[in-house]
Amino acid sequence: MPTPPRPMALPFSWADQERHLVGHLSALIRLDTSNPPGREIAVARHLSHELSRSGVRHAVLEAEPGRANLVARLPGSGQEPPLMLLGHADVVGAGPVGWSRPPFSGEVADGRVWGRGALDMKGQIAASLLVMQLLAAHRLPLRRDVLLVVTADEESGSRLGAYWLWENHRSLVEAEFAFNEGGGQRFVTPGGPVYTVQVAEKGSARMRITARGPGGHASVPRAQSAVFALAEALLRLRAFTPESVLLPASRRMLAVLADLYPGAGAQAIERLLRDPTWARAHGLPVDPVLREFVVTGLHNTATPTVLSAGHRQNVVPVEASVVLDGRLLPGETPDRWVAEVQRAVGDRVEVELLHGRVSHAGHDSPELLRVLGDTVAAHEPGARVLPYINPAATDARAFPDTKVVGFFPSASDADIMRLIHAPDEHARISDLVFGAKCLLDAVLRLAT
Ligand SMILES: [Zn+2]
């Protein structure tokens, strides 16, 4: 029997680090970086101050006034290419409703740090900063450079952040591996606890369906009206089953799931691997959230969001439209998906692409997954990692040559992730400490 993985030996005690970690997160939350307008310079300056105190080389790089990115580097021997700790400094705004504490208070109470960004993703930035400071303070010999890259503008498409860095300062942000948001949700399964690791993510295709028809006085009903045509198109969209594609990342995920759900679960997964259809995926007897990741990882999607038609109660509108939030499997192009949606909804309406982006974020690195698996097992006996395709986008999309993984394990069950972008967002201190321990451990395994 192989011996279970153990945590890496450390020249310091974790007991002293909790205070620093909580202090970092609380301070970061108090800097309001709601995007728009962003103002990530506040976070960049704060990190710059902290890194200077620790003697870590870094640069603050503004894409536009106030829209700052930070790149720090701990030099290693150069035997291997750099490892990046990646995070975004901006947060989504916080409306006044639903918060039991002010969203930018960074209050520490009930074993939690409260405020917008606690989970998405200033907690991981606080942990990444602590990792840099610990590596620097204890002068741990590194076989590769370790970078801390904190970006602007992720919540609005990464144009002034990750993409800008890649286009304008590529040599500063080149890395073999990166640890980013998008992973670390914990699930309890019959085969033991499991932590998600994002290994790929979907691209996007925002589109609009427009229907046109005769207008006139609303006292005379018109079966051919734009509104009815749009409604029919939406019903056709709902009934439409796009083609399923089994990417390598999905195969890897299903192989782990089959181990975690022996018996009926494994048999259902076996059938799905032979014949990957949407209906089969929907019927998988696994945790509903994990099932959703399987389903969204099999095909492109198009979700209706913003409906518009009419301006007066007694006028039949001549035009009605709906915006679709489309998500594309890695490698799939927006144009192909728009054409498919057009065929699905029929030619009574017109489908146009508003904005699209192919996702190049995806890789197959069994070696990296093995290291992350050893890391979580060292901190929670019997735990494993579960690779998955994130249906949403992160900064990973801007780094096509880097193996980016979503990795920041949270010891609480995945339920807490419901608070992302929601009122009363907060992080449990025990989760932060667990995440920081795992992050440091994984960095030591890869870089020392
Ligand atoms: Zn985020």
Tab-separated table of C-alpha atoms and ligand atoms in Angstrom:
chain	number	residue	atom	x	y	z
A	1	MET	CA	0.000	0.000	0.000
A	2	PRO	CA	1.496	3.422	-0.927
A	3	THR	CA	1.887	5.811	1.997
A	4	PRO	CA	-0.648	8.633	1.932
A	5	PRO	CA	0.754	12.044	0.893
A	6	ARG	CA	1.903	14.246	3.760
A	7	PRO	CA	2.019	18.065	3.937
A	8	MET	CA	5.339	19.582	2.855
A	9	ALA	CA	7.682	20.384	5.750
A	10	LEU	CA	7.665	24.094	6.652
A	11	PRO	CA	10.149	26.239	8.571
A	12	PHE	CA	7.350	28.136	10.371
A	13	SER	CA	4.091	27.451	12.174
A	14	TRP	CA	0.716	28.041	10.561
A	15	ALA	CA	-0.729	29.262	13.839
A	16	ASP	CA	0.932	32.687	13.340
A	17	GLN	CA	-0.202	33.004	9.737
A	18	GLU	CA	-3.967	33.092	10.261
A	19	ARG	CA	-3.795	36.644	11.636
A	20	HIS	CA	-1.842	37.868	8.573
A	21	LEU	CA	-4.210	36.135	6.185
A	22	VAL	CA	-7.335	37.603	7.778
A	23	GLY	CA	-5.679	41.044	7.929
A	24	HIS	CA	-4.796	40.869	4.217
A	25	LEU	CA	-8.329	39.917	3.171
A	26	SER	CA	-10.031	42.444	5.409
A	27	ALA	CA	-7.798	45.236	4.038
A	28	LEU	CA	-8.434	44.177	0.420
A	29	ILE	CA	-12.228	44.135	0.887
A	30	ARG	CA	-12.133	47.676	2.325
A	31	LEU	CA	-10.676	48.886	-0.999
A	32	ASP	CA	-13.821	49.197	-3.133
A	33	THR	CA	-12.898	47.920	-6.606
A	34	SER	CA	-16.437	47.521	-7.955
A	35	ASN	CA	-16.219	47.229	-11.725
A	36	PRO	CA	-17.359	49.523	-13.238
A	37	PRO	CA	-15.451	51.735	-12.575
A	38	GLY	CA	-12.833	49.304	-11.170
A	39	ARG	CA	-10.164	51.581	-9.663
A	40	GLU	CA	-7.969	48.523	-9.120
A	41	ILE	CA	-5.025	50.906	-8.494
A	42	ALA	CA	-6.030	50.906	-4.809
A	43	VAL	CA	-5.442	47.157	-4.543
A	44	ALA	CA	-2.255	47.351	-6.647
A	45	ARG	CA	-0.823	50.045	-4.324
A	46	HIS	CA	-1.754	48.090	-1.223
A	47	LEU	CA	-0.097	44.926	-2.566
A	48	SER	CA	2.903	46.984	-3.675
A	49	HIS	CA	3.338	48.258	-0.120
A	50	GLU	CA	3.095	44.744	1.315
A	51	LEU	CA	5.506	43.264	-1.241
A	52	SER	CA	8.033	46.089	-0.680
A	53	ARG	CA	8.047	45.294	3.029
A	54	SER	CA	8.877	41.698	2.146
A	55	GLY	CA	11.523	42.702	-0.405
A	56	VAL	CA	9.683	41.157	-3.368
A	57	ARG	CA	10.379	42.751	-6.799
A	58	HIS	CA	7.244	43.941	-8.539
A	59	ALA	CA	5.714	46.453	-10.963
A	60	VAL	CA	2.376	48.268	-11.054
A	61	LEU	CA	1.209	48.577	-14.675
A	62	GLU	CA	-1.728	50.786	-15.589
A	63	ALA	CA	-3.690	49.957	-18.742
A	64	GLU	CA	-5.667	53.180	-18.270
A	65	PRO	CA	-5.537	55.696	-15.413
A	66	GLY	CA	-6.656	53.837	-12.291
A	67	ARG	CA	-6.958	50.467	-14.044
A	68	ALA	CA	-3.826	48.919	-12.621
A	69	ASN	CA	-2.320	45.443	-12.787
A	70	LEU	CA	0.423	44.166	-10.523
A	71	VAL	CA	3.158	41.693	-11.432
A	72	ALA	CA	5.577	40.433	-8.757
A	73	ARG	CA	8.387	37.915	-9.160
A	74	LEU	CA	10.362	35.792	-6.731
A	75	PRO	CA	13.368	34.600	-8.695
A	76	GLY	CA	14.227	30.904	-8.771
A	77	SER	CA	17.192	29.089	-10.283
A	78	GLY	CA	15.569	29.089	-13.715
A	79	GLN	CA	15.794	25.292	-14.068
A	80	GLU	CA	12.118	25.296	-14.981
A	81	PRO	CA	9.686	27.920	-16.360
A	82	PRO	CA	7.773	30.148	-13.933
A	83	LEU	CA	4.719	29.294	-11.845
A	84	MET	CA	2.062	32.021	-11.573
A	85	LEU	CA	-0.367	32.843	-8.780
A	86	LEU	CA	-3.148	34.641	-10.630
A	87	GLY	CA	-6.034	36.721	-9.301
A	88	HIS	CA	-8.302	39.588	-10.290
A	89	ALA	CA	-8.534	42.696	-8.098
A	90	ASP	CA	-11.942	43.922	-9.286
A	91	VAL	CA	-15.295	42.809	-7.887
A	92	VAL	CA	-18.892	43.040	-9.055
A	93	GLY	CA	-20.831	45.923	-7.525
A	94	ALA	CA	-22.874	45.525	-4.339
A	95	GLY	CA	-26.418	46.895	-4.284
A	96	PRO	CA	-27.628	48.132	-0.883
A	97	VAL	CA	-30.284	45.407	-0.478
A	98	GLY	CA	-29.736	42.154	1.420
A	99	TRP	CA	-26.488	42.941	3.239
A	100	SER	CA	-26.482	42.457	6.998
A	101	ARG	CA	-23.086	44.224	7.165
A	102	PRO	CA	-21.794	47.018	4.885
A	103	PRO	CA	-20.359	45.279	1.778
A	104	PHE	CA	-16.975	47.053	1.957
A	105	SER	CA	-16.480	46.828	5.720
A	106	GLY	CA	-14.167	43.801	5.675
A	107	GLU	CA	-15.561	43.073	9.128
A	108	VAL	CA	-14.231	40.042	10.965
A	109	ALA	CA	-16.998	38.367	12.985
A	110	ASP	CA	-18.333	34.865	13.714
A	111	GLY	CA	-15.172	33.242	12.348
A	112	ARG	CA	-15.711	34.892	8.967
A	113	VAL	CA	-14.437	37.830	6.928
A	114	TRP	CA	-17.391	39.729	5.484
A	115	GLY	CA	-17.758	41.726	2.318
A	116	ARG	CA	-17.827	41.868	-1.463
A	117	GLY	CA	-14.929	39.931	-2.939
A	118	ALA	CA	-14.357	37.663	0.073
A	119	LEU	CA	-14.928	34.634	-2.191
A	120	ASP	CA	-14.526	36.179	-5.650
A	121	MET	CA	-11.647	36.508	-5.280
A	122	LYS	CA	-9.809	38.622	-2.746
A	123	GLY	CA	-9.540	35.640	-0.381
A	124	GLN	CA	-7.360	33.812	-2.895
A	125	ILE	CA	-5.345	37.001	-3.528
A	126	ALA	CA	-4.766	37.368	0.232
A	127	ALA	CA	-3.565	33.745	0.356
A	128	SER	CA	-1.357	34.217	-2.726
A	129	LEU	CA	0.204	37.338	-1.161
A	130	LEU	CA	0.886	35.394	2.032
A	131	VAL	CA	2.510	32.588	0.015
A	132	MET	CA	4.830	35.127	-1.675
A	133	GLN	CA	5.705	36.678	1.681
A	134	LEU	CA	6.431	33.306	3.307
A	135	LEU	CA	8.591	32.158	0.387
A	136	ALA	CA	10.517	35.452	0.578
A	137	ALA	CA	10.859	35.577	4.366
A	138	HIS	CA	12.197	32.037	4.638
A	139	ARG	CA	14.348	32.292	1.487
A	140	LEU	CA	13.123	28.917	0.267
A	141	PRO	CA	15.244	27.834	-2.713
A	142	LEU	CA	13.093	27.765	-5.847
A	143	ARG	CA	13.753	25.856	-9.059
A	144	ARG	CA	11.418	28.172	-10.972
A	145	ASP	CA	10.353	31.813	-10.591
A	146	VAL	CA	7.111	32.271	-8.685
A	147	LEU	CA	4.938	35.129	-9.966
A	148	LEU	CA	2.038	36.949	-8.385
A	149	VAL	CA	-0.156	38.504	-11.084
A	150	VAL	CA	-3.152	40.532	-9.940
A	151	THR	CA	-5.257	41.873	-12.781
A	152	ALA	CA	-7.865	44.557	-13.414
A	153	ASP	CA	-11.146	44.251	-15.281
A	154	GLU	CA	-11.879	40.520	-15.068
A	155	GLU	CA	-15.551	41.076	-14.263
A	156	SER	CA	-16.032	43.050	-17.506
A	157	GLY	CA	-14.121	40.858	-19.951
A	158	SER	CA	-10.423	41.228	-18.918
A	159	ARG	CA	-9.625	43.789	-21.650
A	160	LEU	CA	-7.705	46.156	-19.336
A	161	GLY	CA	-6.311	43.318	-17.254
A	162	ALA	CA	-5.249	39.847	-18.329
A	163	TYR	CA	-5.546	40.477	-22.113
A	164	TRP	CA	-3.716	43.801	-21.821
A	165	LEU	CA	-0.891	42.192	-19.842
A	166	TRP	CA	-0.583	39.362	-22.361
A	167	GLU	CA	-0.517	41.780	-25.292
A	168	ASN	CA	1.740	44.476	-23.757
A	169	HIS	CA	3.949	42.771	-21.156
A	170	ARG	CA	4.039	39.164	-22.273
A	171	SER	CA	7.587	38.488	-21.059
A	172	LEU	CA	6.538	39.424	-17.515
A	173	VAL	CA	3.629	37.006	-17.338
A	174	GLU	CA	4.870	33.944	-19.207
A	175	ALA	CA	4.541	30.842	-17.065
A	176	GLU	CA	4.194	27.087	-17.392
A	177	PHE	CA	1.498	26.754	-14.736
A	178	ALA	CA	-0.901	29.162	-13.065
A	179	PHE	CA	-3.194	28.826	-10.057
A	180	ASN	CA	-6.347	30.863	-10.597
A	181	GLU	CA	-9.952	31.081	-9.388
A	182	GLY	CA	-12.606	28.654	-10.626
A	183	GLY	CA	-11.747	25.590	-8.558
A	184	GLY	CA	-11.640	24.246	-5.045
A	185	GLN	CA	-15.324	23.566	-4.411
A	186	ARG	CA	-15.667	20.602	-2.059
A	187	PHE	CA	-18.197	17.818	-2.577
A	188	VAL	CA	-18.799	14.766	-0.451
A	189	THR	CA	-19.393	11.661	-2.557
A	190	PRO	CA	-19.789	7.941	-1.738
A	191	GLY	CA	-16.114	7.551	-2.737
A	192	GLY	CA	-14.918	10.332	-0.397
A	193	PRO	CA	-14.428	14.096	-0.505
A	194	VAL	CA	-13.465	15.709	-3.780
A	195	TYR	CA	-12.247	19.189	-4.763
A	196	THR	CA	-12.932	20.644	-8.208
A	197	VAL	CA	-10.036	21.833	-10.361
A	198	GLN	CA	-10.836	23.927	-13.418
A	199	VAL	CA	-8.741	22.651	-16.338
A	200	ALA	CA	-10.658	24.309	-19.179
A	201	GLU	CA	-13.310	26.947	-19.633
A	202	LYS	CA	-15.936	27.854	-22.178
A	203	GLY	CA	-15.829	30.738	-24.658
A	204	SER	CA	-18.700	33.109	-25.249
A	205	ALA	CA	-21.113	34.197	-27.971
A	206	ARG	CA	-23.548	36.917	-26.992
A	207	MET	CA	-26.248	37.109	-29.636
A	208	ARG	CA	-29.632	38.653	-30.349
A	209	ILE	CA	-32.746	37.160	-31.906
A	210	THR	CA	-34.926	39.758	-33.614
A	211	ALA	CA	-38.469	39.139	-34.843
A	212	ARG	CA	-40.365	41.555	-37.092
A	213	GLY	CA	-44.051	41.743	-37.925
A	214	PRO	CA	-46.954	44.043	-38.753
A	215	GLY	CA	-47.755	46.830	-36.279
A	216	GLY	CA	-51.027	48.646	-35.662
A	217	HIS	CA	-53.736	49.300	-33.074
A	218	ALA	CA	-53.655	46.675	-30.312
A	219	SER	CA	-57.469	46.400	-30.355
A	220	VAL	CA	-57.029	44.145	-33.426
A	221	PRO	CA	-55.032	40.948	-32.561
A	222	ARG	CA	-52.352	39.924	-35.067
A	223	ALA	CA	-51.211	36.298	-35.128
A	224	GLN	CA	-48.199	37.295	-37.253
A	225	SER	CA	-46.948	39.894	-34.760
A	226	ALA	CA	-43.261	40.215	-33.870
A	227	VAL	CA	-43.971	39.236	-30.248
A	228	PHE	CA	-45.656	35.938	-31.211
A	229	ALA	CA	-42.865	35.175	-33.699
A	230	LEU	CA	-40.279	35.749	-30.993
A	231	ALA	CA	-42.208	33.595	-28.538
A	232	GLU	CA	-42.322	30.743	-31.067
A	233	ALA	CA	-38.586	31.086	-31.693
A	234	LEU	CA	-37.921	30.845	-27.953
A	235	LEU	CA	-40.031	27.711	-27.647
A	236	ARG	CA	-38.059	26.149	-30.499
A	237	LEU	CA	-34.842	27.128	-28.736
A	238	ARG	CA	-36.024	25.464	-25.544
A	239	ALA	CA	-36.753	22.216	-27.395
A	240	PHE	CA	-33.433	22.278	-29.282
A	241	THR	CA	-30.791	19.720	-28.292
A	242	PRO	CA	-27.355	20.708	-29.530
A	243	GLU	CA	-24.823	18.094	-30.508
A	244	SER	CA	-22.799	16.685	-27.604
A	245	VAL	CA	-19.006	16.558	-27.758
A	246	LEU	CA	-16.863	14.621	-25.311
A	247	LEU	CA	-13.636	16.621	-24.842
A	248	PRO	CA	-10.575	15.088	-23.113
A	249	ALA	CA	-11.262	17.190	-19.983
A	250	SER	CA	-14.780	15.736	-19.766
A	251	ARG	CA	-13.470	12.188	-20.192
A	252	ARG	CA	-11.021	12.748	-17.369
A	253	MET	CA	-13.772	14.173	-15.153
A	254	LEU	CA	-16.098	11.245	-15.890
A	255	ALA	CA	-13.340	8.724	-15.139
A	256	VAL	CA	-12.889	10.251	-11.653
A	257	LEU	CA	-16.656	10.441	-11.112
A	258	ALA	CA	-17.018	6.754	-11.991
A	259	ASP	CA	-14.576	5.958	-9.138
A	260	LEU	CA	-16.441	8.233	-6.730
A	261	TYR	CA	-19.887	6.826	-7.553
A	262	PRO	CA	-19.422	3.058	-7.788
A	263	GLY	CA	-22.346	0.832	-8.805
A	264	ALA	CA	-25.238	2.544	-10.599
A	265	GLY	CA	-23.299	5.814	-10.979
A	266	ALA	CA	-20.315	4.140	-12.627
A	267	GLN	CA	-22.610	2.144	-14.949
A	268	ALA	CA	-24.467	5.297	-16.029
A	269	ILE	CA	-21.125	7.041	-16.654
A	270	GLU	CA	-19.939	4.047	-18.697
A	271	ARG	CA	-23.045	4.385	-20.908
A	272	LEU	CA	-22.518	8.142	-21.233
A	273	LEU	CA	-18.890	7.629	-22.304
A	274	ARG	CA	-20.069	5.253	-25.062
A	275	ASP	CA	-22.905	7.514	-26.191
A	276	PRO	CA	-22.597	11.085	-24.910
A	277	THR	CA	-26.080	12.537	-25.179
A	278	TRP	CA	-27.608	15.374	-23.265
A	279	ALA	CA	-30.459	13.244	-21.925
A	280	ARG	CA	-28.050	10.641	-20.539
A	281	ALA	CA	-25.971	13.358	-18.858
A	282	HIS	CA	-29.096	14.853	-17.246
A	283	GLY	CA	-29.906	11.445	-15.761
A	284	LEU	CA	-26.517	10.809	-14.077
A	285	PRO	CA	-27.014	9.747	-10.443
A	286	VAL	CA	-24.350	12.081	-9.011
A	287	ASP	CA	-24.392	15.331	-6.986
A	288	PRO	CA	-26.673	17.791	-8.876
A	289	VAL	CA	-23.990	20.494	-9.099
A	290	LEU	CA	-21.431	18.038	-10.460
A	291	ARG	CA	-24.069	16.756	-12.881
A	292	GLU	CA	-24.538	20.331	-14.103
A	293	PHE	CA	-20.784	20.580	-14.782
A	294	VAL	CA	-20.987	17.343	-16.800
A	295	VAL	CA	-23.986	18.626	-18.784
A	296	THR	CA	-22.586	22.101	-19.557
A	297	GLY	CA	-19.242	20.531	-20.461
A	298	LEU	CA	-20.844	18.482	-23.249
A	299	HIS	CA	-22.204	21.179	-25.534
A	300	ASN	CA	-22.637	24.859	-26.375
A	301	THR	CA	-25.479	26.759	-24.716
A	302	ALA	CA	-27.700	29.775	-25.461
A	303	THR	CA	-29.663	31.214	-22.535
A	304	PRO	CA	-32.279	33.956	-23.102
A	305	THR	CA	-31.703	36.927	-20.796
A	306	VAL	CA	-32.883	40.404	-21.880
A	307	LEU	CA	-36.275	40.683	-23.639
A	308	SER	CA	-37.370	43.876	-25.400
A	309	ALA	CA	-40.541	44.790	-27.268
A	310	GLY	CA	-43.129	47.529	-27.351
A	311	HIS	CA	-43.340	51.014	-25.912
A	312	ARG	CA	-47.109	51.537	-25.459
A	313	GLN	CA	-49.824	49.285	-24.130
A	314	ASN	CA	-52.149	49.910	-27.127
A	315	VAL	CA	-49.590	49.643	-29.958
A	316	VAL	CA	-48.570	46.316	-31.546
A	317	PRO	CA	-44.746	46.492	-31.739
A	318	VAL	CA	-43.180	45.904	-35.156
A	319	GLU	CA	-40.050	44.446	-33.597
A	320	ALA	CA	-39.281	42.172	-30.631
A	321	SER	CA	-35.903	40.879	-29.566
A	322	VAL	CA	-34.101	38.810	-26.973
A	323	VAL	CA	-30.442	38.699	-26.026
A	324	LEU	CA	-28.941	35.230	-25.630
A	325	ASP	CA	-25.995	34.529	-23.393
A	326	GLY	CA	-24.178	31.861	-25.396
A	327	ARG	CA	-21.320	29.740	-24.083
A	328	LEU	CA	-19.008	27.723	-26.319
A	329	LEU	CA	-17.012	24.588	-25.721
A	330	PRO	CA	-13.260	25.264	-25.872
A	331	GLY	CA	-12.165	25.624	-29.507
A	332	GLU	CA	-15.711	26.204	-30.836
A	333	THR	CA	-16.238	29.418	-32.871
A	334	PRO	CA	-19.023	31.976	-32.244
A	335	ASP	CA	-20.020	32.076	-35.938
A	336	ARG	CA	-20.655	28.344	-36.127
A	337	TRP	CA	-22.807	28.444	-33.006
A	338	VAL	CA	-24.830	31.441	-34.233
A	339	ALA	CA	-25.549	29.577	-37.499
A	340	GLU	CA	-26.709	26.519	-35.529
A	341	VAL	CA	-28.983	28.602	-33.300
A	342	GLN	CA	-30.424	30.260	-36.424
A	343	ARG	CA	-31.303	26.829	-37.869
A	344	ALA	CA	-32.842	25.823	-34.538
A	345	VAL	CA	-35.124	28.843	-34.187
A	346	GLY	CA	-36.183	28.990	-37.838
A	347	ASP	CA	-36.092	31.730	-40.479
A	348	ARG	CA	-39.045	33.804	-39.232
A	349	VAL	CA	-36.498	35.520	-36.973
A	350	GLU	CA	-32.944	36.756	-37.414
A	351	VAL	CA	-30.023	35.739	-35.167
A	352	GLU	CA	-26.966	38.028	-35.025
A	353	LEU	CA	-23.717	37.835	-33.106
A	354	LEU	CA	-23.134	40.759	-30.720
A	355	HIS	CA	-19.833	39.669	-29.233
A	356	GLY	CA	-17.950	36.421	-29.212
A	357	ARG	CA	-14.737	34.916	-27.991
A	358	VAL	CA	-13.175	31.528	-28.640
A	359	SER	CA	-11.778	29.910	-25.484
A	360	HIS	CA	-8.250	28.584	-25.730
A	361	ALA	CA	-8.180	27.871	-22.028
A	362	GLY	CA	-7.870	24.144	-21.713
A	363	HIS	CA	-5.103	21.641	-21.282
A	364	ASP	CA	-4.475	18.094	-20.390
A	365	SER	CA	-1.790	17.761	-17.721
A	366	PRO	CA	-2.069	14.535	-15.739
A	367	GLU	CA	1.207	15.369	-13.966
A	368	LEU	CA	-0.163	18.667	-12.617
A	369	LEU	CA	-3.408	16.967	-11.540
A	370	ARG	CA	-1.385	14.322	-9.725
A	371	VAL	CA	0.461	17.039	-7.758
A	372	LEU	CA	-2.817	18.766	-6.866
A	373	GLY	CA	-4.342	15.401	-5.892
A	374	ASP	CA	-1.393	14.721	-3.561
A	375	THR	CA	-1.796	18.215	-2.126
A	376	VAL	CA	-5.465	17.863	-1.147
A	377	ALA	CA	-4.915	14.317	0.133
A	378	ALA	CA	-2.092	15.613	2.353
A	379	HIS	CA	-4.472	18.096	3.985
A	380	GLU	CA	-7.598	15.951	4.031
A	381	PRO	CA	-6.954	12.199	4.073
A	382	GLY	CA	-8.734	10.410	1.242
A	383	ALA	CA	-9.576	13.596	-0.674
A	384	ARG	CA	-9.162	13.701	-4.456
A	385	VAL	CA	-9.339	16.319	-7.192
A	386	LEU	CA	-11.963	16.440	-9.920
A	387	PRO	CA	-10.993	18.192	-13.183
A	388	TYR	CA	-13.856	20.030	-14.889
A	389	ILE	CA	-14.715	22.522	-17.629
A	390	ASN	CA	-15.917	25.792	-16.110
A	391	PRO	CA	-19.059	26.950	-17.964
A	392	ALA	CA	-18.142	30.573	-17.099
A	393	ALA	CA	-15.083	32.584	-18.092
A	394	THR	CA	-12.066	33.655	-16.004
A	395	ASP	CA	-8.731	35.344	-16.736
A	396	ALA	CA	-7.463	31.913	-17.845
A	397	ARG	CA	-8.769	32.765	-21.347
A	398	ALA	CA	-6.012	35.376	-21.798
A	399	PHE	CA	-3.094	32.979	-21.242
A	400	PRO	CA	-3.252	30.438	-24.081
A	401	ASP	CA	0.287	29.104	-23.486
A	402	THR	CA	-0.051	28.566	-19.737
A	403	LYS	CA	-1.576	25.566	-18.026
A	404	VAL	CA	-4.005	27.495	-15.845
A	405	VAL	CA	-5.901	25.607	-13.177
A	406	GLY	CA	-8.652	26.843	-10.899
A	407	PHE	CA	-7.267	25.783	-7.538
A	408	PHE	CA	-8.057	27.212	-4.111
A	409	PRO	CA	-9.579	24.407	-2.037
A	410	SER	CA	-12.282	25.463	0.395
A	411	ALA	CA	-12.882	23.140	3.343
A	412	SER	CA	-16.609	23.991	3.533
A	413	ASP	CA	-19.044	22.237	1.270
A	414	ALA	CA	-19.625	23.828	-2.122
A	415	ASP	CA	-22.845	25.426	-0.881
A	416	ILE	CA	-20.983	28.540	0.304
A	417	MET	CA	-20.177	29.376	-3.344
A	418	ARG	CA	-23.810	30.499	-3.750
A	419	LEU	CA	-22.673	33.738	-2.089
A	420	ILE	CA	-20.467	34.663	-5.066
A	421	HIS	CA	-21.853	37.891	-6.635
A	422	ALA	CA	-24.657	37.755	-3.987
A	423	PRO	CA	-25.445	39.819	-0.851
A	424	ASP	CA	-23.683	38.888	2.403
A	425	GLU	CA	-20.683	37.427	0.587
A	426	HIS	CA	-18.190	36.205	3.195
A	427	ALA	CA	-15.382	33.701	3.645
A	428	ARG	CA	-14.941	31.371	6.600
A	429	ILE	CA	-11.546	31.881	8.185
A	430	SER	CA	-11.080	28.102	8.438
A	431	ASP	CA	-11.634	27.855	4.663
A	432	LEU	CA	-9.124	30.626	3.975
A	433	VAL	CA	-6.477	28.934	6.096
A	434	PHE	CA	-7.155	25.583	4.417
A	435	GLY	CA	-6.927	27.194	0.964
A	436	ALA	CA	-3.701	29.014	1.830
A	437	LYS	CA	-2.138	25.821	3.190
A	438	CYS	CA	-3.029	23.913	0.021
A	439	LEU	CA	-1.831	26.750	-2.217
A	440	LEU	CA	1.543	26.978	-0.460
A	441	ASP	CA	1.868	23.188	-0.428
A	442	ALA	CA	1.190	22.931	-4.172
A	443	VAL	CA	3.672	25.758	-4.887
A	444	LEU	CA	6.343	23.976	-2.825
A	445	ARG	CA	5.695	20.701	-4.669
A	446	LEU	CA	6.064	22.376	-8.062
A	447	ALA	CA	8.753	24.969	-7.362
A	448	THR	CA	11.132	23.597	-4.704
B	1	ZN	ZN	-13.842	35.980	-10.104
